[in-house]
Short mmCIF file of C-alpha atoms in Angstrom, two decimals:
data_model
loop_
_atom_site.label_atom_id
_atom_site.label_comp_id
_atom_site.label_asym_id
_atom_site.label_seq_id
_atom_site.Cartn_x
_atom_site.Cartn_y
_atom_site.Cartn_z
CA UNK M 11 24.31 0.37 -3.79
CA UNK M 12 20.43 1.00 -4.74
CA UNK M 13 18.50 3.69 -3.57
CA UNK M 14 15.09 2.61 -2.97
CA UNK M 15 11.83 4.82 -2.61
CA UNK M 16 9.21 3.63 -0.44
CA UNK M 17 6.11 5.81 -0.87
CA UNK M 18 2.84 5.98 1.85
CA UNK M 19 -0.61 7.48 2.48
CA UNK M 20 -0.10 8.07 6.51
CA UNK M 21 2.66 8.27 9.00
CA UNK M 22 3.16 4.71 10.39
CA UNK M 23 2.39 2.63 6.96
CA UNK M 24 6.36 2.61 6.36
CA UNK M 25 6.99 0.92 9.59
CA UNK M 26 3.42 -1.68 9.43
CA UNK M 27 3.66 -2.56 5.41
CA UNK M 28 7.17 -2.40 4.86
CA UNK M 29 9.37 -2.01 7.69
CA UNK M 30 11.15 -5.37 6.90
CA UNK M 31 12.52 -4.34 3.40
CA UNK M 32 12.92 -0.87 4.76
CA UNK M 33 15.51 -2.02 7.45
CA UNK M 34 16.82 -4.90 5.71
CA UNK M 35 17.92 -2.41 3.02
CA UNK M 36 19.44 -0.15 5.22
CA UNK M 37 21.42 -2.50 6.64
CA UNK M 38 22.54 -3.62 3.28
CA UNK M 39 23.99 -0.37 2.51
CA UNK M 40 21.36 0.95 0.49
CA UNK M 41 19.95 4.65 0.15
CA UNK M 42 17.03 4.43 1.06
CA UNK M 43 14.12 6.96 0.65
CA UNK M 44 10.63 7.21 2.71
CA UNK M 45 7.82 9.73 1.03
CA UNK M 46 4.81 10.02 3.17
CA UNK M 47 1.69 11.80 1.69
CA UNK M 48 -0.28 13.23 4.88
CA UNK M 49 -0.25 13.48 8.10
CA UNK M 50 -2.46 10.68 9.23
CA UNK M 51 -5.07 13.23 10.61
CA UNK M 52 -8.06 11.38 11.37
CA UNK M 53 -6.18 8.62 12.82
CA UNK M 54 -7.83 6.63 15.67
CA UNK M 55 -5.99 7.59 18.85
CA UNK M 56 -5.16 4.45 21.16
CA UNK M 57 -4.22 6.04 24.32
CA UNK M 58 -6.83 7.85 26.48
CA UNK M 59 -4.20 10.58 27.84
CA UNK M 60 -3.75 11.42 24.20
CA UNK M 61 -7.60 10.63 23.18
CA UNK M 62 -8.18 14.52 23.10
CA UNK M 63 -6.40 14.72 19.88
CA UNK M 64 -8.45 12.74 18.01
CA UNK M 65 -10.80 14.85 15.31
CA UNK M 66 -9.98 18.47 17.75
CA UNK M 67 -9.83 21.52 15.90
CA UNK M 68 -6.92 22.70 14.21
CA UNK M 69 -5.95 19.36 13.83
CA UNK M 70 -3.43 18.59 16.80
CA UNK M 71 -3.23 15.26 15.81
CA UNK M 72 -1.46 16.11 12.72
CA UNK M 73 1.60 17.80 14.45
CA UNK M 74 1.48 14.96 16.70
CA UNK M 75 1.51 12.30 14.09
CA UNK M 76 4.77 14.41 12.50
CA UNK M 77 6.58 14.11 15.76
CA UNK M 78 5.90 10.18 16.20
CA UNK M 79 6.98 9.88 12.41
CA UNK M 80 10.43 11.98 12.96
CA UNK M 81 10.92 9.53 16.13
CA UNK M 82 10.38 6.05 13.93
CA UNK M 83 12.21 7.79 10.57
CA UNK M 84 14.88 7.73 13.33
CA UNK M 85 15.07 4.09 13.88
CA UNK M 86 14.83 3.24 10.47
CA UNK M 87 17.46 5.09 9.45
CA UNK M 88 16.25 6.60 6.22
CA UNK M 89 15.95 10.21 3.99
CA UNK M 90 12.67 11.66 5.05
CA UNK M 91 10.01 13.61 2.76
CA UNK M 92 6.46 14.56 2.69
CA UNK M 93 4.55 14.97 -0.41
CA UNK M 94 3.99 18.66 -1.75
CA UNK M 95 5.87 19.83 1.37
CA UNK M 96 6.02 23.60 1.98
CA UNK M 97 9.23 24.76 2.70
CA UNK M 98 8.16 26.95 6.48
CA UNK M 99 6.02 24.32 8.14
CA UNK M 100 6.99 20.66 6.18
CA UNK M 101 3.54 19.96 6.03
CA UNK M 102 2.56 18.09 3.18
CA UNK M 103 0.15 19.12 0.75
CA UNK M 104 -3.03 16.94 1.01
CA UNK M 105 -4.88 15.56 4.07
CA UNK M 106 -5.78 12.50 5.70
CA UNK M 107 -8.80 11.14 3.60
CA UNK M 108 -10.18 9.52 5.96
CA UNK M 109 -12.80 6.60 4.58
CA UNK M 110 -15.27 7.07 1.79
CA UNK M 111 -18.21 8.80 3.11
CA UNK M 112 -17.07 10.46 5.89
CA UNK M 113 -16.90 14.48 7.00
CA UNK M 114 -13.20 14.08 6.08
CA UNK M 115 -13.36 12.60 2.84
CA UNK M 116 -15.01 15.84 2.06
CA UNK M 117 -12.80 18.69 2.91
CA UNK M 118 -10.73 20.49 0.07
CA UNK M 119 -7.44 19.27 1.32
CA UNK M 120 -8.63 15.58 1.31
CA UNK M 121 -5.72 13.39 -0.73
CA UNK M 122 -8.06 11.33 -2.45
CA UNK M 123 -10.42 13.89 -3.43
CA UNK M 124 -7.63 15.69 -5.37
CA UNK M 125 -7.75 16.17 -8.89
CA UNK M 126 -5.53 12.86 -9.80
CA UNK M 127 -3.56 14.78 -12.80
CA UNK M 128 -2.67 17.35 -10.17
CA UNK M 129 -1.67 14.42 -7.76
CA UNK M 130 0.42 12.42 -10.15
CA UNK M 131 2.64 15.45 -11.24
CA UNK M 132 2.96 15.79 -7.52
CA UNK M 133 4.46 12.59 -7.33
CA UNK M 134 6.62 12.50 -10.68
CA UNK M 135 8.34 15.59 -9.34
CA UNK M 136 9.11 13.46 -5.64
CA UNK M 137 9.85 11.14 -7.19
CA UNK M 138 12.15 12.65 -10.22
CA UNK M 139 13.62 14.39 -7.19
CA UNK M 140 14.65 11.63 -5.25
CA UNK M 141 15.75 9.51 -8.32
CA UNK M 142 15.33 6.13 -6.96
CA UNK M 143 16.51 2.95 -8.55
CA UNK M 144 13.42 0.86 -7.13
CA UNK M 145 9.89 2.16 -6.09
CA UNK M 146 7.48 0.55 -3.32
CA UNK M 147 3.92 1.04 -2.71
CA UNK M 148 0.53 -0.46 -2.13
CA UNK M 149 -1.07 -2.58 -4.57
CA UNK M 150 -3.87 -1.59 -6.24
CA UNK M 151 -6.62 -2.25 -3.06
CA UNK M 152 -3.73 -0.13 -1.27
CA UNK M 153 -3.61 -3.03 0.62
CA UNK M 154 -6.75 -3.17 2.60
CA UNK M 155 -8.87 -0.65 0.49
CA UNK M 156 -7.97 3.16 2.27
CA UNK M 157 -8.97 5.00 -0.32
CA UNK M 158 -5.68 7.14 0.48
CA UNK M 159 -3.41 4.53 -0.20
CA UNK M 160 -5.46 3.28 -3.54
CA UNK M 161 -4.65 7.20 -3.96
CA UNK M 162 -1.07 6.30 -4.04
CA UNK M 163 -1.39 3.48 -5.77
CA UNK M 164 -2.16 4.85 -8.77
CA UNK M 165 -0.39 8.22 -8.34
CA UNK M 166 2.55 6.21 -8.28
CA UNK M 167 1.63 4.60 -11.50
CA UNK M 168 0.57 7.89 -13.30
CA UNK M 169 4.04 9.04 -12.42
CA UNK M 170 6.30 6.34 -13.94
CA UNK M 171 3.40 5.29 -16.83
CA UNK M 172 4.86 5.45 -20.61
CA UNK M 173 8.47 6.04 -19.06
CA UNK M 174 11.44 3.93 -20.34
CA UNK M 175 13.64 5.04 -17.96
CA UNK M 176 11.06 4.83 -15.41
CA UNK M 177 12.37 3.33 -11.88
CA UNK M 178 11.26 -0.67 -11.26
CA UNK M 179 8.01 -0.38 -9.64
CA UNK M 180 7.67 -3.27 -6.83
CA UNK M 181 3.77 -3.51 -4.58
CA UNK M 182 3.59 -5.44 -1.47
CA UNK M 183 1.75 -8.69 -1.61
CA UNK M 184 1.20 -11.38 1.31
CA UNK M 185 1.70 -14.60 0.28
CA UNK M 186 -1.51 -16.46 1.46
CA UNK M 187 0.56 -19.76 3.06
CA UNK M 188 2.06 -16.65 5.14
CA UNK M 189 -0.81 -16.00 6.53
CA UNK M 190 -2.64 -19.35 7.43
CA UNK M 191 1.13 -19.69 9.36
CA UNK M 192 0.95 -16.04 10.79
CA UNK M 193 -2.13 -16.60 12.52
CA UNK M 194 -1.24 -20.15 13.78
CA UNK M 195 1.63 -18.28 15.70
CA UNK M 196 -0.79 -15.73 17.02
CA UNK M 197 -3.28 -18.28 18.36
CA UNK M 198 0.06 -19.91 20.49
CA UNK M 199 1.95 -16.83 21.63
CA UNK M 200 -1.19 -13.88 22.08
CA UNK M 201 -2.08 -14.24 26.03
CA UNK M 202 -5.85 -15.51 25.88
CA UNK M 203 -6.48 -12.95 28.57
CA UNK M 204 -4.94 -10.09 26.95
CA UNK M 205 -8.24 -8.41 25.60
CA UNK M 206 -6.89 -8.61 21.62
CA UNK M 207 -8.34 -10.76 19.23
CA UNK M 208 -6.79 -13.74 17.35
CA UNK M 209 -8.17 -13.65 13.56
CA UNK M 210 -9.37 -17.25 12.65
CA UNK M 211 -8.05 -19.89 10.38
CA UNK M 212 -11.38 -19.11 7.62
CA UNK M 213 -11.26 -15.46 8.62
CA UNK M 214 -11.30 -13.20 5.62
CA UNK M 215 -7.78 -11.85 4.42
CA UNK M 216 -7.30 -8.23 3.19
CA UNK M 217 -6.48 -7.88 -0.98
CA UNK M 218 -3.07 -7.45 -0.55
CA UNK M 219 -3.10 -11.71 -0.09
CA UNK M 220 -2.62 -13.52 -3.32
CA UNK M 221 -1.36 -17.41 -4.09
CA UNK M 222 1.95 -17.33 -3.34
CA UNK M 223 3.06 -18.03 -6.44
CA UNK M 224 2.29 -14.20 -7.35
CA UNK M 225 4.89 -12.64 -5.03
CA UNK M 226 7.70 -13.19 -6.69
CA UNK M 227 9.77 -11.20 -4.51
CA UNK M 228 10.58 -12.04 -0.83
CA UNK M 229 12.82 -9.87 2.05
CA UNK M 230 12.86 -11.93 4.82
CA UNK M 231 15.22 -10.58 7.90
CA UNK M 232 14.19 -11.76 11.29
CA UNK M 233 17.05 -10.14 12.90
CA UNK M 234 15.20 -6.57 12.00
CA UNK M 235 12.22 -7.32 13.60
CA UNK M 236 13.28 -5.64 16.86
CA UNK M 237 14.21 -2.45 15.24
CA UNK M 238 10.57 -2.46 13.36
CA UNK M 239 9.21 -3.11 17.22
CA UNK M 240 11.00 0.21 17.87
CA UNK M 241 10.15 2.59 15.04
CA UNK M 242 6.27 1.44 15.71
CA UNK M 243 6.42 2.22 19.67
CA UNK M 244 7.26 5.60 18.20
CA UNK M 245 3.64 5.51 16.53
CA UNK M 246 2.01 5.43 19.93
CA UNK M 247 -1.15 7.04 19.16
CA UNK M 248 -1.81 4.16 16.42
CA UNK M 249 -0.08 0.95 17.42
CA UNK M 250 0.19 -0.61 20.71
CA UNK M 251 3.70 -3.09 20.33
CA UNK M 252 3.52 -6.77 21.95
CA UNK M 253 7.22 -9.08 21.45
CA UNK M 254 6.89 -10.09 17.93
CA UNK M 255 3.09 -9.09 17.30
CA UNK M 256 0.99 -5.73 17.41
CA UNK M 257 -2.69 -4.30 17.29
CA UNK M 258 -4.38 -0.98 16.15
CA UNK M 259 -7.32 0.66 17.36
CA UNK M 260 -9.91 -2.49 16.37
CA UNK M 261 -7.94 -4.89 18.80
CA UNK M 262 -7.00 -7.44 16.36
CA UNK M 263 -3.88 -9.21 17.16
CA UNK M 264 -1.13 -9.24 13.69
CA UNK M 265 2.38 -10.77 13.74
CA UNK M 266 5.73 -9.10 13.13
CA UNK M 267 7.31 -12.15 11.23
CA UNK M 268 10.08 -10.14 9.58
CA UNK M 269 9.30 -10.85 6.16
CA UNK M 270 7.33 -8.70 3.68
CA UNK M 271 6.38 -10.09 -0.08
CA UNK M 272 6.51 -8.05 -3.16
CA UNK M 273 5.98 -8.23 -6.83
CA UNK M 274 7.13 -5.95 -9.62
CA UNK M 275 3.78 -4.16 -11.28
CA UNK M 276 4.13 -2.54 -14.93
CA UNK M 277 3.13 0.74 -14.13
CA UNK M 278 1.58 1.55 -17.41
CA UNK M 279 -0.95 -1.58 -17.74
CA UNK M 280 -1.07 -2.29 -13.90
CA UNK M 281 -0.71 -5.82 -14.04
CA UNK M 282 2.05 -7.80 -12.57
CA UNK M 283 5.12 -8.64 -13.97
CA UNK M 284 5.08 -12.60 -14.06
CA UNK M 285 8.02 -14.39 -12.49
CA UNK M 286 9.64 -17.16 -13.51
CA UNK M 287 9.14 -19.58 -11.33
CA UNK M 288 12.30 -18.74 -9.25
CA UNK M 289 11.36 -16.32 -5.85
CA UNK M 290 13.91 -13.22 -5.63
CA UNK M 291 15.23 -11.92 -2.43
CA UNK M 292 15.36 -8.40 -1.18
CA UNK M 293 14.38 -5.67 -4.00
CA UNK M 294 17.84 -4.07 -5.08
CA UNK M 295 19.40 -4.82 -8.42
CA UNK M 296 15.85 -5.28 -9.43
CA UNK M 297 15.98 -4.19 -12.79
CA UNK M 298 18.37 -7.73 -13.65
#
């Protein structure tokens, strides 16, 4: 048995980026860990009877966010644990971000304003607490360029950097043939009257995508894609959950393929650990 540490900006990233290996590893037997950083506070609210969250004062949203969390930590089946957690209210330390430039960005509690040495030892103590085997997180774009998950990005890094002992440090990566056939799947099975959008063959990808032969890693489970259906109906305010595909607040149509890519990343230089040619499955044992 491994125990594996998946580690996220906002409530809801652990089901979206890695629910596959999440569940696949569960059901493998593994331990496996979930840290979340904020609580997703300036998240775009999808439902109107819950639109009066959105950006109130006090920050309702943020309590709301922790109950939709609890309810999809639930149907993954992992250990819980919020970054720099208080031990009264479980809140973690920093905030929701929100994107460069904006009011949020700006307010003292903001994650990726943070002074990053302050950030990093925040993380090397979750992480030294949790003692994983195997660490997950964003690449180095944190996927599609939140500056709260390039945040933990490189917190991650700063915490396992210049440490032999240091747990195997795995990012998530799309494999771009994955997505050319993801999209060919949406354009068959997305209603053309259903009001979401169908991303194009030439469309622009996010910088998570790389040639394939870069993820070296691959979970692919399709039998846990129902289960990841269920832990993101619990994010209601954020996703709204379609059989086998999903959409956010911008509309956009993305399939639940159940299959994730990942590649290890030496956490000291940042650059990926080249393969050899041969394409792993699932992420324990990774350090053979």
């Amino acid at each position: 048995m491994s125990r594996l540490l998946f580690v996220h900006a906002h409530p809801d990233d652990e089901t979206l980026a890695t629910g596959v290996a999440i569940l696949h590893h569960v059901a493998a037997g593994d331990d496996v860990h979930v840290l979340t950083c904020t609580l997703g506070e300036e998240g775009e609210v999808i439902p109107a009877d819950l639109a009066h969250l959105e950006g109130a004062e006090g920050d309702p949203l943020a309590d709301h966010r922790r109950g939709e969390l609890a309810g999809a930590v639930s149907v993954l089946g992992v250990t819980h644990h919020f970054l720099g957690a208080d031990r009264e209210g479980d809140r973690p330390t920093y905030r929701d971000s929100g994107m460069v430039g904006s009011l949020a960005f700006e307010n003292p509690r903001a994650f990726a304003g943070a002074e990053f040495i302050e950030v990093a030892e925040a993380m090397r103590v979750a992480i030294d607490g949790i003692a994983p085997d195997v660490v997950v997180t964003y690449d180095s774009e944190g996927g599609y360029g939140h500056p709260d998950h390039i945040r933990v990005h490189d917190a991650v890094r700063g915490a396992l950097a210049e440490n032999p002992s240091a747990p195997t440090l795995f990012v998530a990566l799309t494999p771009r043939s994955w997505v050319a056939e993801d999209r060919a799947w949406l354009a068959e099975h997305v209603p053309a009257n259903s009001g979401y959008a169908v991303p194009a063959s030439n469309d622009p990808v996010a910088p998570s995508v790389v040639e394939d032969d870069l993820v070296t890693h691959h979970v692919v489970d399709p039998s846990v894609v129902e289960d990841q259906q269920d832990a993101l109906r619990a994010h209601a305010t954020q996703v709204v959950v379609f059989d086998g595909w999903y959409a956010l607040s911008n509309d956009i149509a993305a399939r639940l393929a159940g299959r994730e890519g990942y590649a290890r990343l030496d956490p000291t230089t940042g650059d990926l650990v080249p393969g050899d040619g041969r394409v792993r499955t699932g992420l324990s044992g990774a350090r053979t």
